[in-house]
């Protein structure tokens, strides 16, 4: 087998505020001959996710920052095209974290073979049946301790995580699920497709007012992807003993100045609230439980999803920025093809 | 037995910002003859506590707001001076929640007899051996899940709760306990008397800077009595998986405008923090466990305390305001005597 090349997207410098193309660099790498135990993978889909913005900063976190001059790591799925590892023969579909590239060559242990199941597109392993779905599940169960009859509020509900949260919450017995979205079309999707009982467009009026109107009996569980005014609005209406799972704070990801927090944090005390932040790294032990339940629900036709697909590894940064602006409904993915051979 | 009178302090109107004397009214009530099952109690000490400020507002909380025109309820200890209830004979020392008055007449079931133990002043039942100590214990154990070797930061550490928190934290195995206080004298007391390893005066320099300097290895548990800049400073230095027990937010109790929260709430997500607010009502089941451990520690001479005592029920509002301004070290109490007979 001859050498081949892959196109990678590297972090060239740390973004200040909104990332620009100058913060990234497209690099062509030449793969040498396979060493024993290595495989070469041609990617089919690459994931762009909100949490990646945080890793572009040099701040302390459960997850290490991206190194400058290296590829942006993250979820991707592809197929083995060359193998020097018996456990991953050519043709195997594999999930991995090698990130923004159209292909990758690495030790077999850094890939995980996934079964090809009729009726289950492989891209779903990057969202509803993968980390995205697991994030929703962990937040609702391990973090927010969702109970039957709870009222749930989800911010940024039309995103990849949010569309999963609404459906899983209903499947787990939530009485009422309320979501916020960026456009009227997305809000409509929430109630028509994703099982939400009510939805509002956060740009239409203050979140505080809209949420209070839609949650006359209060909120027991808040699943937060946005932060800022959404967190403040939730704190207004949380019921005593309510639980807040903080998953993301996209509202603040691209701000350069420090933004003050909600003015009603005292409600945490007077109402006995539990506010818990989480990243998935500490909860991967729940993946088997999640996979069993989620694949069951999926097989029963009870899980809807959307994908917003951008073609071409060279458009990955555009896809990432569009996702940060909320241009996607459901999961934003980059479809790649053809490299390496 | 003849009728007698008591002096009560009522809430006359809801304070806006800092309470003034006009928000309260001193009322003399005439007690009728005892009905069967009632006792009359002459108070010895009445408690003034930060949480009472919250109950003066008409806001939703675990604890109901004080009603206008009624006595300010709260902890007090006294002695039965007249009894129509066999279970509480004259002379019994009783703890109760009838609040700001020099005496009270009520059904025996609303009082709890406490033993008179040599070497244990009855006033301690209102703080270190009572609700105050229980608050410290619950916050450290049930809320913050204190673990051996933890570094603990306590805001408002020289107050009644804070002096208990530092000692209990060390007794439970904390490696390092850091406290903030309002004056150099109080900060010195923290390290010299209350087992704190380090203390700082929050007015001397930004809390953010002082705390970061004293916690080079980060903080695992934050016990917050203050809120505001103290919460913000703690969020800066919390270690991954850290736990924040929000007990009070005295910084904001007397502000009339809404004050924005910390600018670094995103750390809750990236560091996987648990922020839990609590009021004691939901944790009274831990009182027996607390009492057993605390009386043991006390008998071994391992518990220090301070009392700031104001004499005369007519000075209760002054005592309350002085406590809110931080004029006390340890527990602020009002000593009353002589009524009813």
PDB file of N, CA and C in Angstrom, chain A residues 207-257:
ATOM      1  N   UNK A 207     -36.747  36.520  28.194  1.00  0.00           N
ATOM      2  CA  UNK A 207     -36.901  35.108  28.549  1.00  0.00           C
ATOM      3  C   UNK A 207     -37.660  34.983  29.867  1.00  0.00           C
ATOM      4  N   UNK A 208     -37.315  35.855  30.799  1.00  0.00           N
ATOM      5  CA  UNK A 208     -38.000  35.881  32.104  1.00  0.00           C
ATOM      6  C   UNK A 208     -39.511  35.891  31.952  1.00  0.00           C
ATOM      7  N   UNK A 209     -40.000  36.773  31.087  1.00  0.00           N
ATOM      8  CA  UNK A 209     -41.456  36.913  30.933  1.00  0.00           C
ATOM      9  C   UNK A 209     -42.051  35.712  30.216  1.00  0.00           C
ATOM     10  N   UNK A 210     -41.379  35.270  29.166  1.00  0.00           N
ATOM     11  CA  UNK A 210     -41.944  34.174  28.375  1.00  0.00           C
ATOM     12  C   UNK A 210     -41.969  32.881  29.175  1.00  0.00           C
ATOM     13  N   UNK A 211     -40.907  32.616  29.902  1.00  0.00           N
ATOM     14  CA  UNK A 211     -40.863  31.372  30.667  1.00  0.00           C
ATOM     15  C   UNK A 211     -41.897  31.395  31.797  1.00  0.00           C
ATOM     16  N   UNK A 212     -41.991  32.509  32.491  1.00  0.00           N
ATOM     17  CA  UNK A 212     -42.954  32.598  33.601  1.00  0.00           C
ATOM     18  C   UNK A 212     -44.367  32.348  33.091  1.00  0.00           C
ATOM     19  N   UNK A 213     -44.664  32.863  31.901  1.00  0.00           N
ATOM     20  CA  UNK A 213     -46.010  32.679  31.348  1.00  0.00           C
ATOM     21  C   UNK A 213     -46.268  31.218  30.997  1.00  0.00           C
ATOM     22  N   UNK A 214     -45.239  30.507  30.564  1.00  0.00           N
ATOM     23  CA  UNK A 214     -45.418  29.116  30.130  1.00  0.00           C
ATOM     24  C   UNK A 214     -45.282  28.115  31.278  1.00  0.00           C
ATOM     25  N   UNK A 215     -44.819  28.585  32.428  1.00  0.00           N
ATOM     26  CA  UNK A 215     -44.599  27.663  33.557  1.00  0.00           C
ATOM     27  C   UNK A 215     -45.346  28.142  34.798  1.00  0.00           C
ATOM     28  N   UNK A 216     -46.674  28.218  34.705  1.00  0.00           N
ATOM     29  CA  UNK A 216     -47.432  28.762  35.847  1.00  0.00           C
ATOM     30  C   UNK A 216     -47.284  27.918  37.109  1.00  0.00           C
ATOM     31  N   UNK A 217     -46.981  26.648  36.954  1.00  0.00           N
ATOM     32  CA  UNK A 217     -46.799  25.803  38.144  1.00  0.00           C
ATOM     33  C   UNK A 217     -45.320  25.616  38.490  1.00  0.00           C
ATOM     34  N   UNK A 218     -44.460  26.431  37.893  1.00  0.00           N
ATOM     35  CA  UNK A 218     -43.043  26.352  38.221  1.00  0.00           C
ATOM     36  C   UNK A 218     -42.323  25.262  37.454  1.00  0.00           C
ATOM     37  N   UNK A 219     -41.019  25.207  37.662  1.00  0.00           N
ATOM     38  CA  UNK A 219     -40.149  24.255  36.967  1.00  0.00           C
ATOM     39  C   UNK A 219     -39.393  23.440  38.012  1.00  0.00           C
ATOM     40  N   UNK A 220     -39.339  22.125  37.794  1.00  0.00           N
ATOM     41  CA  UNK A 220     -38.626  21.247  38.724  1.00  0.00           C
ATOM     42  C   UNK A 220     -37.202  20.957  38.259  1.00  0.00           C
ATOM     43  N   UNK A 221     -37.047  20.862  36.935  1.00  0.00           N
ATOM     44  CA  UNK A 221     -35.729  20.534  36.370  1.00  0.00           C
ATOM     45  C   UNK A 221     -35.413  21.511  35.243  1.00  0.00           C
ATOM     46  N   UNK A 222     -34.221  22.097  35.303  1.00  0.00           N
ATOM     47  CA  UNK A 222     -33.761  22.976  34.230  1.00  0.00           C
ATOM     48  C   UNK A 222     -32.513  22.359  33.612  1.00  0.00           C
ATOM     49  N   UNK A 223     -32.572  22.140  32.318  1.00  0.00           N
ATOM     50  CA  UNK A 223     -31.412  21.633  31.575  1.00  0.00           C
ATOM     51  C   UNK A 223     -30.882  22.795  30.752  1.00  0.00           C
ATOM     52  N   UNK A 224     -29.721  23.307  31.127  1.00  0.00           N
ATOM     53  CA  UNK A 224     -29.248  24.564  30.546  1.00  0.00           C
ATOM     54  C   UNK A 224     -28.122  24.361  29.549  1.00  0.00           C
ATOM     55  N   UNK A 225     -28.365  24.805  28.320  1.00  0.00           N
ATOM     56  CA  UNK A 225     -27.329  24.821  27.296  1.00  0.00           C
ATOM     57  C   UNK A 225     -26.846  26.234  26.988  1.00  0.00           C
ATOM     58  N   UNK A 226     -27.488  27.237  27.604  1.00  0.00           N
ATOM     59  CA  UNK A 226     -27.301  28.618  27.158  1.00  0.00           C
ATOM     60  C   UNK A 226     -26.676  29.512  28.224  1.00  0.00           C
ATOM     61  N   UNK A 227     -27.137  29.423  29.475  1.00  0.00           N
ATOM     62  CA  UNK A 227     -26.663  30.324  30.524  1.00  0.00           C
ATOM     63  C   UNK A 227     -27.315  31.684  30.413  1.00  0.00           C
ATOM     64  N   UNK A 228     -26.703  32.699  31.028  1.00  0.00           N
ATOM     65  CA  UNK A 228     -27.134  34.089  30.915  1.00  0.00           C
ATOM     66  C   UNK A 228     -28.585  34.298  31.292  1.00  0.00           C
ATOM     67  N   UNK A 229     -29.345  34.946  30.369  1.00  0.00           N
ATOM     68  CA  UNK A 229     -30.732  35.287  30.698  1.00  0.00           C
ATOM     69  C   UNK A 229     -31.607  34.042  30.873  1.00  0.00           C
ATOM     70  N   UNK A 230     -31.200  32.925  30.273  1.00  0.00           N
ATOM     71  CA  UNK A 230     -31.984  31.703  30.447  1.00  0.00           C
ATOM     72  C   UNK A 230     -31.849  31.150  31.871  1.00  0.00           C
ATOM     73  N   UNK A 231     -30.632  31.193  32.380  1.00  0.00           N
ATOM     74  CA  UNK A 231     -30.426  30.725  33.759  1.00  0.00           C
ATOM     75  C   UNK A 231     -31.172  31.625  34.741  1.00  0.00           C
ATOM     76  N   UNK A 232     -31.100  32.913  34.493  1.00  0.00           N
ATOM     77  CA  UNK A 232     -31.796  33.878  35.353  1.00  0.00           C
ATOM     78  C   UNK A 232     -33.304  33.637  35.342  1.00  0.00           C
ATOM     79  N   UNK A 233     -33.841  33.427  34.159  1.00  0.00           N
ATOM     80  CA  UNK A 233     -35.290  33.184  34.041  1.00  0.00           C
ATOM     81  C   UNK A 233     -35.681  31.898  34.752  1.00  0.00           C
ATOM     82  N   UNK A 234     -34.845  30.882  34.635  1.00  0.00           N
ATOM     83  CA  UNK A 234     -35.147  29.611  35.290  1.00  0.00           C
ATOM     84  C   UNK A 234     -35.140  29.777  36.804  1.00  0.00           C
ATOM     85  N   UNK A 235     -34.146  30.499  37.325  1.00  0.00           N
ATOM     86  CA  UNK A 235     -34.070  30.688  38.779  1.00  0.00           C
ATOM     87  C   UNK A 235     -35.318  31.389  39.314  1.00  0.00           C
ATOM     88  N   UNK A 236     -35.933  32.219  38.484  1.00  0.00           N
ATOM     89  CA  UNK A 236     -37.179  32.884  38.898  1.00  0.00           C
ATOM     90  C   UNK A 236     -38.302  31.895  39.181  1.00  0.00           C
ATOM     91  N   UNK A 237     -38.354  30.832  38.401  1.00  0.00           N
ATOM     92  CA  UNK A 237     -39.555  29.978  38.425  1.00  0.00           C
ATOM     93  C   UNK A 237     -39.296  28.587  39.002  1.00  0.00           C
ATOM     94  N   UNK A 238     -38.078  28.336  39.451  1.00  0.00           N
ATOM     95  CA  UNK A 238     -37.807  26.998  39.985  1.00  0.00           C
ATOM     96  C   UNK A 238     -38.658  26.731  41.223  1.00  0.00           C
ATOM     97  N   UNK A 239     -39.166  25.522  41.304  1.00  0.00           N
ATOM     98  CA  UNK A 239     -39.884  25.102  42.498  1.00  0.00           C
ATOM     99  C   UNK A 239     -38.909  24.737  43.612  1.00  0.00           C
ATOM    100  N   UNK A 240     -39.389  24.720  44.838  1.00  0.00           N
ATOM    101  CA  UNK A 240     -38.553  24.325  45.974  1.00  0.00           C
ATOM    102  C   UNK A 240     -37.940  22.956  45.699  1.00  0.00           C
ATOM    103  N   UNK A 241     -36.650  22.839  45.999  1.00  0.00           N
ATOM    104  CA  UNK A 241     -35.973  21.565  45.780  1.00  0.00           C
ATOM    105  C   UNK A 241     -35.673  21.273  44.319  1.00  0.00           C
ATOM    106  N   UNK A 242     -35.802  22.269  43.459  1.00  0.00           N
ATOM    107  CA  UNK A 242     -35.560  22.077  42.031  1.00  0.00           C
ATOM    108  C   UNK A 242     -34.097  21.789  41.724  1.00  0.00           C
ATOM    109  N   UNK A 243     -33.890  21.165  40.563  1.00  0.00           N
ATOM    110  CA  UNK A 243     -32.539  20.761  40.177  1.00  0.00           C
ATOM    111  C   UNK A 243     -32.167  21.359  38.824  1.00  0.00           C
ATOM    112  N   UNK A 244     -30.985  21.966  38.784  1.00  0.00           N
ATOM    113  CA  UNK A 244     -30.515  22.618  37.572  1.00  0.00           C
ATOM    114  C   UNK A 244     -29.262  21.913  37.080  1.00  0.00           C
ATOM    115  N   UNK A 245     -29.342  21.362  35.880  1.00  0.00           N
ATOM    116  CA  UNK A 245     -28.191  20.701  35.272  1.00  0.00           C
ATOM    117  C   UNK A 245     -27.590  21.674  34.266  1.00  0.00           C
ATOM    118  N   UNK A 246     -26.395  22.175  34.580  1.00  0.00           N
ATOM    119  CA  UNK A 246     -25.746  23.131  33.682  1.00  0.00           C
ATOM    120  C   UNK A 246     -24.818  22.370  32.748  1.00  0.00           C
ATOM    121  N   UNK A 247     -25.215  22.344  31.484  1.00  0.00           N
ATOM    122  CA  UNK A 247     -24.495  21.558  30.481  1.00  0.00           C
ATOM    123  C   UNK A 247     -23.664  22.452  29.589  1.00  0.00           C
ATOM    124  N   UNK A 248     -24.187  23.629  29.295  1.00  0.00           N
ATOM    125  CA  UNK A 248     -23.492  24.539  28.406  1.00  0.00           C
ATOM    126  C   UNK A 248     -23.910  25.967  28.693  1.00  0.00           C
ATOM    127  N   UNK A 249     -23.109  26.897  28.200  1.00  0.00           N
ATOM    128  CA  UNK A 249     -23.402  28.313  28.417  1.00  0.00           C
ATOM    129  C   UNK A 249     -23.013  29.066  27.158  1.00  0.00           C
ATOM    130  N   UNK A 250     -23.624  28.640  26.040  1.00  0.00           N
ATOM    131  CA  UNK A 250     -23.216  29.132  24.737  1.00  0.00           C
ATOM    132  C   UNK A 250     -23.350  30.648  24.650  1.00  0.00           C
ATOM    133  N   UNK A 251     -24.251  31.215  25.482  1.00  0.00           N
ATOM    134  CA  UNK A 251     -24.431  32.668  25.477  1.00  0.00           C
ATOM    135  C   UNK A 251     -23.127  33.389  25.787  1.00  0.00           C
ATOM    136  N   UNK A 252     -22.246  32.761  26.546  1.00  0.00           N
ATOM    137  CA  UNK A 252     -21.034  33.447  26.949  1.00  0.00           C
ATOM    138  C   UNK A 252     -19.774  32.961  26.266  1.00  0.00           C
ATOM    139  N   UNK A 253     -19.894  31.991  25.364  1.00  0.00           N
ATOM    140  CA  UNK A 253     -18.692  31.362  24.811  1.00  0.00           C
ATOM    141  C   UNK A 253     -17.832  32.307  23.998  1.00  0.00           C
ATOM    142  N   UNK A 254     -18.454  33.272  23.344  1.00  0.00           N
ATOM    143  CA  UNK A 254     -17.707  34.124  22.430  1.00  0.00           C
ATOM    144  C   UNK A 254     -17.661  35.579  22.869  1.00  0.00           C
ATOM    145  N   UNK A 255     -17.894  35.794  24.166  1.00  0.00           N
ATOM    146  CA  UNK A 255     -17.766  37.137  24.687  1.00  0.00           C
ATOM    147  C   UNK A 255     -16.347  37.308  25.200  1.00  0.00           C
ATOM    148  N   UNK A 256     -15.817  38.516  25.033  1.00  0.00           N
ATOM    149  CA  UNK A 256     -14.450  38.756  25.502  1.00  0.00           C
ATOM    150  C   UNK A 256     -14.468  39.419  26.874  1.00  0.00           C
ATOM    151  N   UNK A 257     -15.497  40.235  27.155  1.00  0.00           N
ATOM    152  CA  UNK A 257     -15.532  40.810  28.503  1.00  0.00           C
ATOM    153  C   UNK A 257     -16.264  39.847  29.437  1.00  0.00           C
TER     154      UNK A 257
END
